[in-house]
mmCIF file of C-alpha atoms in Angstrom:
data_model
loop_
_atom_site.group_PDB
_atom_site.id
_atom_site.type_symbol
_atom_site.label_atom_id
_atom_site.label_comp_id
_atom_site.label_asym_id
_atom_site.label_seq_id
_atom_site.Cartn_x
_atom_site.Cartn_y
_atom_site.Cartn_z
ATOM 1 C CA MET A 11 28.187 30.328 -28.339
ATOM 2 C CA PHE A 12 24.753 30.345 -26.726
ATOM 3 C CA GLY A 13 22.951 30.427 -30.052
ATOM 4 C CA ASN A 14 24.754 27.283 -31.245
ATOM 5 C CA LYS A 15 24.078 25.227 -28.105
ATOM 6 C CA LYS A 16 22.796 21.753 -28.966
ATOM 7 C CA ARG A 17 19.287 20.874 -27.897
ATOM 8 C CA GLU A 18 19.225 18.581 -24.847
ATOM 9 C CA LYS A 19 17.617 15.151 -25.249
ATOM 10 C CA ASN A 20 15.077 15.669 -22.453
ATOM 11 C CA TYR A 21 14.150 19.173 -23.501
ATOM 12 C CA LEU A 22 10.467 19.821 -24.266
ATOM 13 C CA SER A 23 9.405 22.772 -26.355
ATOM 14 C CA ALA A 24 6.422 24.836 -25.244
ATOM 15 C CA LYS A 25 4.396 23.350 -28.095
ATOM 16 C CA GLU A 26 5.258 19.776 -27.070
ATOM 17 C CA SER A 27 4.482 20.519 -23.431
ATOM 18 C CA ARG A 28 1.064 21.971 -24.320
ATOM 19 C CA LYS A 29 0.275 18.897 -26.428
ATOM 20 C CA ILE A 30 1.173 16.534 -23.575
ATOM 21 C CA THR A 31 -0.890 18.593 -21.144
ATOM 22 C CA ARG A 32 -3.961 18.469 -23.407
ATOM 23 C CA GLU A 33 -3.659 14.718 -23.960
ATOM 24 C CA ASN A 34 -3.139 13.941 -20.274
ATOM 25 C CA ARG A 35 -5.997 16.153 -19.120
ATOM 26 C CA LYS A 36 -8.286 14.444 -21.619
ATOM 27 C CA ALA A 37 -7.241 11.012 -20.308
ATOM 28 C CA ILE A 38 -7.691 12.088 -16.675
ATOM 29 C CA LYS A 39 -11.167 13.442 -17.423
ATOM 30 C CA GLU A 40 -12.254 10.082 -18.844
ATOM 31 C CA PHE A 41 -10.859 8.117 -15.869
ATOM 32 C CA GLU A 42 -12.501 10.447 -13.336
ATOM 33 C CA LYS A 43 -15.829 10.389 -15.172
ATOM 34 C CA ARG A 44 -15.859 6.602 -15.044
ATOM 35 C CA ARG A 45 -14.806 6.451 -11.392
ATOM 36 C CA ASN A 46 -17.451 8.912 -10.171
ATOM 37 C CA ARG A 47 -20.468 7.333 -11.872
ATOM 38 C CA LYS A 48 -23.527 6.455 -9.773
ATOM 39 C CA ASP A 49 -25.710 3.330 -9.960
ATOM 40 C CA VAL A 50 -23.115 1.331 -11.888
ATOM 41 C CA PRO A 51 -24.309 -2.206 -12.802
ATOM 42 C CA GLU A 52 -22.585 -4.824 -10.629
ATOM 43 C CA SER A 53 -21.648 -6.753 -13.752
ATOM 44 C CA GLU A 54 -19.066 -4.048 -14.532
ATOM 45 C CA TYR A 55 -16.990 -4.586 -11.386
ATOM 46 C CA LEU A 56 -17.891 -8.046 -10.033
ATOM 47 C CA THR A 57 -15.575 -10.838 -11.157
ATOM 48 C CA VAL A 58 -14.177 -14.211 -10.011
ATOM 49 C CA MET A 59 -10.914 -15.196 -8.329
ATOM 50 C CA LYS A 60 -8.392 -17.307 -10.224
ATOM 51 C CA ASN A 61 -7.761 -19.088 -6.903
ATOM 52 C CA SER A 62 -10.482 -18.974 -4.231
ATOM 53 C CA GLU A 63 -7.815 -19.428 -1.531
ATOM 54 C CA ASN A 64 -6.477 -15.925 -2.246
ATOM 55 C CA ILE A 65 -7.804 -12.809 -0.548
ATOM 56 C CA VAL A 66 -6.512 -10.458 -3.252
ATOM 57 C CA GLU A 67 -5.045 -10.921 -6.725
ATOM 58 C CA PHE A 68 -3.138 -8.209 -8.605
ATOM 59 C CA ASP A 69 -3.272 -9.054 -12.309
ATOM 60 C CA ASN A 70 -1.162 -7.019 -14.772
ATOM 61 C CA LEU A 71 -1.721 -3.820 -12.757
ATOM 62 C CA HIS A 72 -0.703 -0.544 -14.401
ATOM 63 C CA THR A 73 -0.894 2.633 -12.301
ATOM 64 C CA TYR A 74 0.275 5.854 -13.936
ATOM 65 C CA PHE A 75 0.656 9.476 -12.851
ATOM 66 C CA PHE A 76 -0.201 12.056 -15.499
ATOM 67 C CA SER A 77 1.671 15.374 -15.421
ATOM 68 C CA ASP A 78 2.171 18.376 -17.690
ATOM 69 C CA VAL A 79 5.485 16.967 -18.933
ATOM 70 C CA GLY A 80 4.575 13.321 -19.427
ATOM 71 C CA VAL A 81 3.407 10.110 -17.786
ATOM 72 C CA VAL A 82 5.132 8.392 -14.852
ATOM 73 C CA LYS A 83 4.588 4.621 -14.963
ATOM 74 C CA ALA A 84 4.756 4.049 -11.204
ATOM 75 C CA VAL A 85 3.390 0.495 -11.445
ATOM 76 C CA ASP A 86 3.907 -1.154 -14.817
ATOM 77 C CA GLY A 87 2.447 -4.643 -15.118
ATOM 78 C CA VAL A 88 2.482 -6.071 -11.580
ATOM 79 C CA THR A 89 1.010 -9.547 -10.949
ATOM 80 C CA PHE A 90 0.950 -11.352 -7.582
ATOM 81 C CA SER A 91 -1.499 -12.697 -4.984
ATOM 82 C CA VAL A 92 -2.021 -12.593 -1.220
ATOM 83 C CA PRO A 93 -3.342 -15.956 0.102
ATOM 84 C CA LYS A 94 -5.872 -16.075 2.936
ATOM 85 C CA GLY A 95 -4.266 -16.083 6.372
ATOM 86 C CA LYS A 96 -0.759 -15.419 5.027
ATOM 87 C CA THR A 97 1.712 -12.527 5.114
ATOM 88 C CA VAL A 98 3.098 -11.358 1.778
ATOM 89 C CA GLY A 99 6.061 -8.993 1.905
ATOM 90 C CA VAL A 100 6.508 -6.436 -0.863
ATOM 91 C CA VAL A 101 10.086 -5.184 -0.787
ATOM 92 C CA GLY A 102 12.081 -2.724 -2.860
ATOM 93 C CA GLU A 103 13.920 0.580 -2.802
ATOM 94 C CA SER A 104 12.164 3.926 -2.388
ATOM 95 C CA GLY A 105 10.219 4.860 -5.508
ATOM 96 C CA CYS A 106 9.938 1.304 -6.854
ATOM 97 C CA GLY A 107 6.131 1.357 -6.773
ATOM 98 C CA LYS A 108 5.379 -0.805 -3.740
ATOM 99 C CA SER A 109 3.355 1.845 -1.869
ATOM 100 C CA VAL A 110 1.560 2.897 -5.071
ATOM 101 C CA THR A 111 0.504 -0.746 -5.501
ATOM 102 C CA SER A 112 -1.139 -0.720 -2.064
ATOM 103 C CA LEU A 113 -2.721 2.697 -2.633
ATOM 104 C CA SER A 114 -4.179 1.375 -5.892
ATOM 105 C CA LEU A 115 -5.848 -1.407 -3.903
ATOM 106 C CA MET A 116 -7.253 1.111 -1.402
ATOM 107 C CA GLN A 117 -8.274 3.604 -4.127
ATOM 108 C CA LEU A 118 -6.236 6.221 -2.261
ATOM 109 C CA LEU A 119 -4.088 7.406 -5.156
ATOM 110 C CA GLN A 120 -3.411 11.118 -5.426
ATOM 111 C CA ARG A 121 -6.157 11.964 -7.855
ATOM 112 C CA PRO A 122 -6.800 13.167 -10.439
ATOM 113 C CA SER A 123 -3.183 12.737 -11.608
ATOM 114 C CA GLY A 124 -2.846 9.162 -10.293
ATOM 115 C CA GLN A 125 -4.951 6.568 -12.118
ATOM 116 C CA VAL A 126 -5.179 2.799 -12.526
ATOM 117 C CA VAL A 127 -5.093 2.575 -16.314
ATOM 118 C CA ASP A 128 -5.095 -1.191 -16.863
ATOM 119 C CA GLY A 129 -5.225 -4.570 -15.131
ATOM 120 C CA GLU A 130 -7.352 -6.057 -12.371
ATOM 121 C CA ILE A 131 -7.271 -6.029 -8.561
ATOM 122 C CA ARG A 132 -9.580 -8.859 -7.506
ATOM 123 C CA PHE A 133 -10.619 -8.700 -3.842
ATOM 124 C CA ASN A 134 -12.375 -11.688 -2.273
ATOM 125 C CA LEU A 135 -15.288 -10.628 -0.045
ATOM 126 C CA GLY A 136 -16.402 -14.228 0.472
ATOM 127 C CA ASP A 137 -19.862 -14.019 -1.065
ATOM 128 C CA LYS A 138 -18.604 -12.020 -4.053
ATOM 129 C CA VAL A 139 -15.413 -10.759 -5.696
ATOM 130 C CA VAL A 140 -14.876 -7.083 -6.515
ATOM 131 C CA ASP A 141 -12.440 -5.776 -9.114
ATOM 132 C CA VAL A 142 -11.205 -2.726 -7.222
ATOM 133 C CA ALA A 143 -9.621 -1.320 -10.390
ATOM 134 C CA LYS A 144 -13.085 -0.958 -11.928
ATOM 135 C CA ALA A 145 -15.239 -0.411 -8.831
ATOM 136 C CA PRO A 146 -16.854 3.048 -8.531
ATOM 137 C CA THR A 147 -16.049 5.243 -5.536
ATOM 138 C CA TYR A 148 -19.278 4.547 -3.629
ATOM 139 C CA VAL A 149 -18.611 0.782 -3.709
ATOM 140 C CA MET A 150 -15.043 1.183 -2.459
ATOM 141 C CA GLU A 151 -16.177 3.389 0.433
ATOM 142 C CA LYS A 152 -17.995 0.365 1.900
ATOM 143 C CA ILE A 153 -14.919 -1.857 1.555
ATOM 144 C CA ARG A 154 -12.120 0.495 2.615
ATOM 145 C CA GLY A 155 -11.652 0.500 6.386
ATOM 146 C CA LYS A 156 -13.972 -2.458 6.945
ATOM 147 C CA GLU A 157 -12.715 -5.242 4.659
ATOM 148 C CA ILE A 158 -9.305 -3.718 3.858
ATOM 149 C CA SER A 159 -7.459 -1.542 6.357
ATOM 150 C CA MET A 160 -4.098 0.191 6.264
ATOM 151 C CA ILE A 161 -1.421 0.897 8.860
ATOM 152 C CA PHE A 162 0.540 3.895 7.632
ATOM 153 C CA GLN A 163 4.251 4.572 7.954
ATOM 154 C CA GLU A 164 4.164 7.581 10.294
ATOM 155 C CA PRO A 165 1.356 7.591 12.890
ATOM 156 C CA MET A 166 1.955 11.210 13.903
ATOM 157 C CA THR A 167 0.930 12.374 10.425
ATOM 158 C CA SER A 168 -1.870 9.793 10.142
ATOM 159 C CA LEU A 169 -3.560 10.595 13.452
ATOM 160 C CA ASN A 170 -5.415 13.903 13.681
ATOM 161 C CA PRO A 171 -3.561 16.030 16.278
ATOM 162 C CA VAL A 172 -6.681 17.936 17.413
ATOM 163 C CA PHE A 173 -8.892 14.922 18.200
ATOM 164 C CA ARG A 174 -8.550 12.528 21.093
ATOM 165 C CA ILE A 175 -7.418 8.955 20.429
ATOM 166 C CA GLY A 176 -10.760 7.454 21.422
ATOM 167 C CA ALA A 177 -12.734 9.749 19.125
ATOM 168 C CA GLN A 178 -10.649 8.748 16.100
ATOM 169 C CA ILE A 179 -11.093 4.995 16.615
ATOM 170 C CA TYR A 180 -14.752 5.562 17.574
ATOM 171 C CA GLU A 181 -15.383 7.242 14.215
ATOM 172 C CA VAL A 182 -14.018 4.260 12.258
ATOM 173 C CA ILE A 183 -16.188 1.764 14.161
ATOM 174 C CA GLU A 184 -19.287 3.961 13.923
ATOM 175 C CA LEU A 185 -18.879 4.431 10.163
ATOM 176 C CA HIS A 186 -18.958 0.709 9.417
ATOM 177 C CA ASN A 187 -21.285 -0.489 12.213
ATOM 178 C CA LYS A 188 -24.484 1.531 11.976
ATOM 179 C CA ASP A 189 -26.355 -0.844 14.310
ATOM 180 C CA MET A 190 -24.034 -0.285 17.303
ATOM 181 C CA ASP A 191 -25.017 2.253 19.970
ATOM 182 C CA GLU A 192 -22.648 4.786 21.570
ATOM 183 C CA GLU A 193 -21.861 2.695 24.648
ATOM 184 C CA ALA A 194 -21.093 -0.400 22.577
ATOM 185 C CA ILE A 195 -18.798 1.567 20.250
ATOM 186 C CA LYS A 196 -16.902 3.105 23.168
ATOM 187 C CA ALA A 197 -16.542 -0.294 24.845
ATOM 188 C CA HIS A 198 -15.231 -1.807 21.602
ATOM 189 C CA THR A 199 -12.778 1.091 21.186
ATOM 190 C CA ILE A 200 -11.342 0.534 24.668
ATOM 191 C CA GLU A 201 -11.254 -3.216 24.005
ATOM 192 C CA MET A 202 -9.182 -2.633 20.853
ATOM 193 C CA LEU A 203 -6.722 -0.383 22.711
ATOM 194 C CA ASP A 204 -6.355 -3.082 25.348
ATOM 195 C CA MET A 205 -5.916 -5.781 22.679
ATOM 196 C CA VAL A 206 -2.886 -4.025 21.154
ATOM 197 C CA GLY A 207 -1.134 -3.948 24.514
ATOM 198 C CA ILE A 208 -1.832 -0.396 25.665
ATOM 199 C CA ALA A 209 -1.850 -0.185 29.459
ATOM 200 C CA ASN A 210 -4.585 2.013 30.956
ATOM 201 C CA ALA A 211 -6.678 1.854 27.781
ATOM 202 C CA GLU A 212 -9.442 3.976 29.312
ATOM 203 C CA GLY A 213 -6.954 6.740 30.099
ATOM 204 C CA VAL A 214 -5.416 6.634 26.616
ATOM 205 C CA TYR A 215 -8.952 6.875 25.152
ATOM 206 C CA ASN A 216 -9.046 10.522 26.297
ATOM 207 C CA MET A 217 -5.483 11.453 25.307
ATOM 208 C CA TYR A 218 -4.232 13.349 22.246
ATOM 209 C CA PRO A 219 -1.660 11.828 19.843
ATOM 210 C CA HIS A 220 1.176 14.106 21.018
ATOM 211 C CA GLU A 221 0.831 12.719 24.550
ATOM 212 C CA LEU A 222 1.890 9.244 23.405
ATOM 213 C CA SER A 223 5.279 7.821 22.415
ATOM 214 C CA GLY A 224 5.999 6.684 18.848
ATOM 215 C CA GLY A 225 5.467 3.030 19.727
ATOM 216 C CA MET A 226 2.179 3.796 21.491
ATOM 217 C CA ARG A 227 0.934 5.820 18.517
ATOM 218 C CA GLN A 228 1.716 2.915 16.193
ATOM 219 C CA ARG A 229 -0.233 0.602 18.503
ATOM 220 C CA VAL A 230 -3.162 3.024 18.244
ATOM 221 C CA MET A 231 -2.927 2.872 14.432
ATOM 222 C CA ILE A 232 -2.999 -0.927 14.611
ATOM 223 C CA ALA A 233 -6.034 -0.814 16.926
ATOM 224 C CA MET A 234 -7.788 1.494 14.467
ATOM 225 C CA ALA A 235 -6.902 -0.708 11.491
ATOM 226 C CA LEU A 236 -8.178 -3.880 13.177
ATOM 227 C CA SER A 237 -11.284 -2.362 14.784
ATOM 228 C CA CYS A 238 -13.618 -3.768 12.097
ATOM 229 C CA ASN A 239 -11.881 -7.163 11.746
ATOM 230 C CA PRO A 240 -10.653 -6.622 8.167
ATOM 231 C CA LYS A 241 -9.913 -9.511 5.830
ATOM 232 C CA LEU A 242 -6.703 -7.802 4.675
ATOM 233 C CA ILE A 243 -4.293 -5.541 6.568
ATOM 234 C CA ILE A 244 -1.884 -3.402 4.540
ATOM 235 C CA ALA A 245 1.121 -2.437 6.672
ATOM 236 C CA ASP A 246 3.146 0.267 4.899
ATOM 237 C CA GLU A 247 6.582 0.492 6.569
ATOM 238 C CA PRO A 248 4.949 0.061 10.025
ATOM 239 C CA THR A 249 8.240 0.096 11.959
ATOM 240 C CA THR A 250 10.372 2.629 10.055
ATOM 241 C CA ALA A 251 10.256 5.434 12.640
ATOM 242 C CA LEU A 252 10.703 3.136 15.668
ATOM 243 C CA ASP A 253 13.796 1.893 17.483
ATOM 244 C CA VAL A 254 14.830 -1.762 17.177
ATOM 245 C CA THR A 255 13.249 -2.932 20.447
ATOM 246 C CA ILE A 256 9.888 -1.339 19.674
ATOM 247 C CA GLN A 257 10.074 -2.649 16.086
ATOM 248 C CA ALA A 258 10.238 -6.227 17.361
ATOM 249 C CA GLN A 259 7.271 -5.635 19.682
ATOM 250 C CA ILE A 260 5.142 -4.158 16.874
ATOM 251 C CA LEU A 261 5.967 -7.031 14.497
ATOM 252 C CA ASP A 262 5.104 -9.620 17.171
ATOM 253 C CA LEU A 263 1.855 -7.766 17.844
ATOM 254 C CA LEU A 264 0.913 -7.726 14.153
ATOM 255 C CA ARG A 265 1.649 -11.429 13.774
ATOM 256 C CA ASN A 266 -0.392 -12.396 16.844
ATOM 257 C CA LEU A 267 -3.368 -10.204 15.962
ATOM 258 C CA LYS A 268 -3.395 -11.461 12.367
ATOM 259 C CA ASN A 269 -3.778 -15.002 13.673
ATOM 260 C CA LYS A 270 -6.355 -13.944 16.248
ATOM 261 C CA ILE A 271 -8.752 -12.377 13.731
ATOM 262 C CA ASN A 272 -7.776 -14.766 10.882
ATOM 263 C CA SER A 273 -6.670 -11.980 8.571
ATOM 264 C CA SER A 274 -3.981 -11.590 5.888
ATOM 265 C CA ILE A 275 -1.168 -9.037 5.775
ATOM 266 C CA MET A 276 0.406 -7.237 2.832
ATOM 267 C CA LEU A 277 3.639 -5.947 4.364
ATOM 268 C CA ILE A 278 5.425 -3.156 2.507
ATOM 269 C CA THR A 279 9.008 -2.433 3.515
ATOM 270 C CA HIS A 280 12.580 -1.929 2.321
ATOM 271 C CA ASP A 281 13.949 -3.837 5.334
ATOM 272 C CA LEU A 282 14.858 -7.421 4.421
ATOM 273 C CA GLY A 283 15.199 -8.263 8.112
ATOM 274 C CA VAL A 284 11.517 -7.485 8.655
ATOM 275 C CA ILE A 285 10.630 -9.545 5.573
ATOM 276 C CA ALA A 286 12.667 -12.520 6.822
ATOM 277 C CA GLU A 287 10.884 -12.443 10.174
ATOM 278 C CA MET A 288 7.318 -11.836 9.001
ATOM 279 C CA ALA A 289 6.681 -12.908 5.412
ATOM 280 C CA ASP A 290 5.429 -16.270 4.126
ATOM 281 C CA TYR A 291 5.951 -15.070 0.553
ATOM 282 C CA VAL A 292 8.108 -12.274 -0.881
ATOM 283 C CA VAL A 293 7.633 -9.975 -3.878
ATOM 284 C CA VAL A 294 10.640 -7.865 -4.961
ATOM 285 C CA MET A 295 9.876 -4.720 -6.964
ATOM 286 C CA TYR A 296 12.119 -2.438 -8.995
ATOM 287 C CA ALA A 297 11.131 0.482 -11.248
ATOM 288 C CA GLY A 298 7.432 -0.359 -11.109
ATOM 289 C CA ARG A 299 7.832 -4.030 -11.957
ATOM 290 C CA ILE A 300 8.285 -7.317 -10.127
ATOM 291 C CA VAL A 301 11.804 -8.634 -10.632
ATOM 292 C CA GLU A 302 11.580 -11.628 -8.309
ATOM 293 C CA GLN A 303 9.055 -13.448 -6.130
ATOM 294 C CA GLY A 304 8.976 -16.611 -4.044
ATOM 295 C CA THR A 305 9.029 -18.042 -0.528
#
């Protein structure tokens, strides 16, 4: 009978759900309050690297998502490093936490539900080291895009469909190079398009994203990511939507440009073939944790 049905293990009563909601909202409020502070003393977020030859060090990183029914531990105690000038591949199945790890580094988590709750992310700027996990928003805005850049999985959803290609790269360069004039920024934009192997760079400058092929759009994303000569490039499944021939071209391009600007790459993928070709060091993730790592 319906009235005698046993209570399911994962069932939450309305009272339990309300309690979880209250607790999680309280926690989120505290995290957001801390993140949005102004004029934070540098002593709170400046730190030192364990190894000065690393560009970034993840140390016991915990990134959680708070919901009305509980807490999802997307990243649960991750520790690894990316050495200067090297490519580190982060591999694992969908939902294992590899993309959330990179978004934690960029401070691009879906807030307010997504929060770094513990651990350190030490980023080496050369003259100083910033703990991204503790850095306030206004500090990260100066680092993101200039010192750390990201190549996203699907360029058609990353590029704005109503703005021309040139305008979108122009905006990135202008934001982080206040001393450059309009002509210099435009020239640098065209130079970047040419550098990533786009024929007729000046013509592509005035095109819209839908006028380009998938491979061309990914080249544009790479040009945008490298436009400010970042110390670290995060490539999140950069070849997933491309055919095999174009995949090989994009990977060769990334490798060559990394060496040209003396940068490091954090390559996120589920494709072990890509890892074998590109990575100097491999991190294997499962269920928010690292299960294996090595060369």
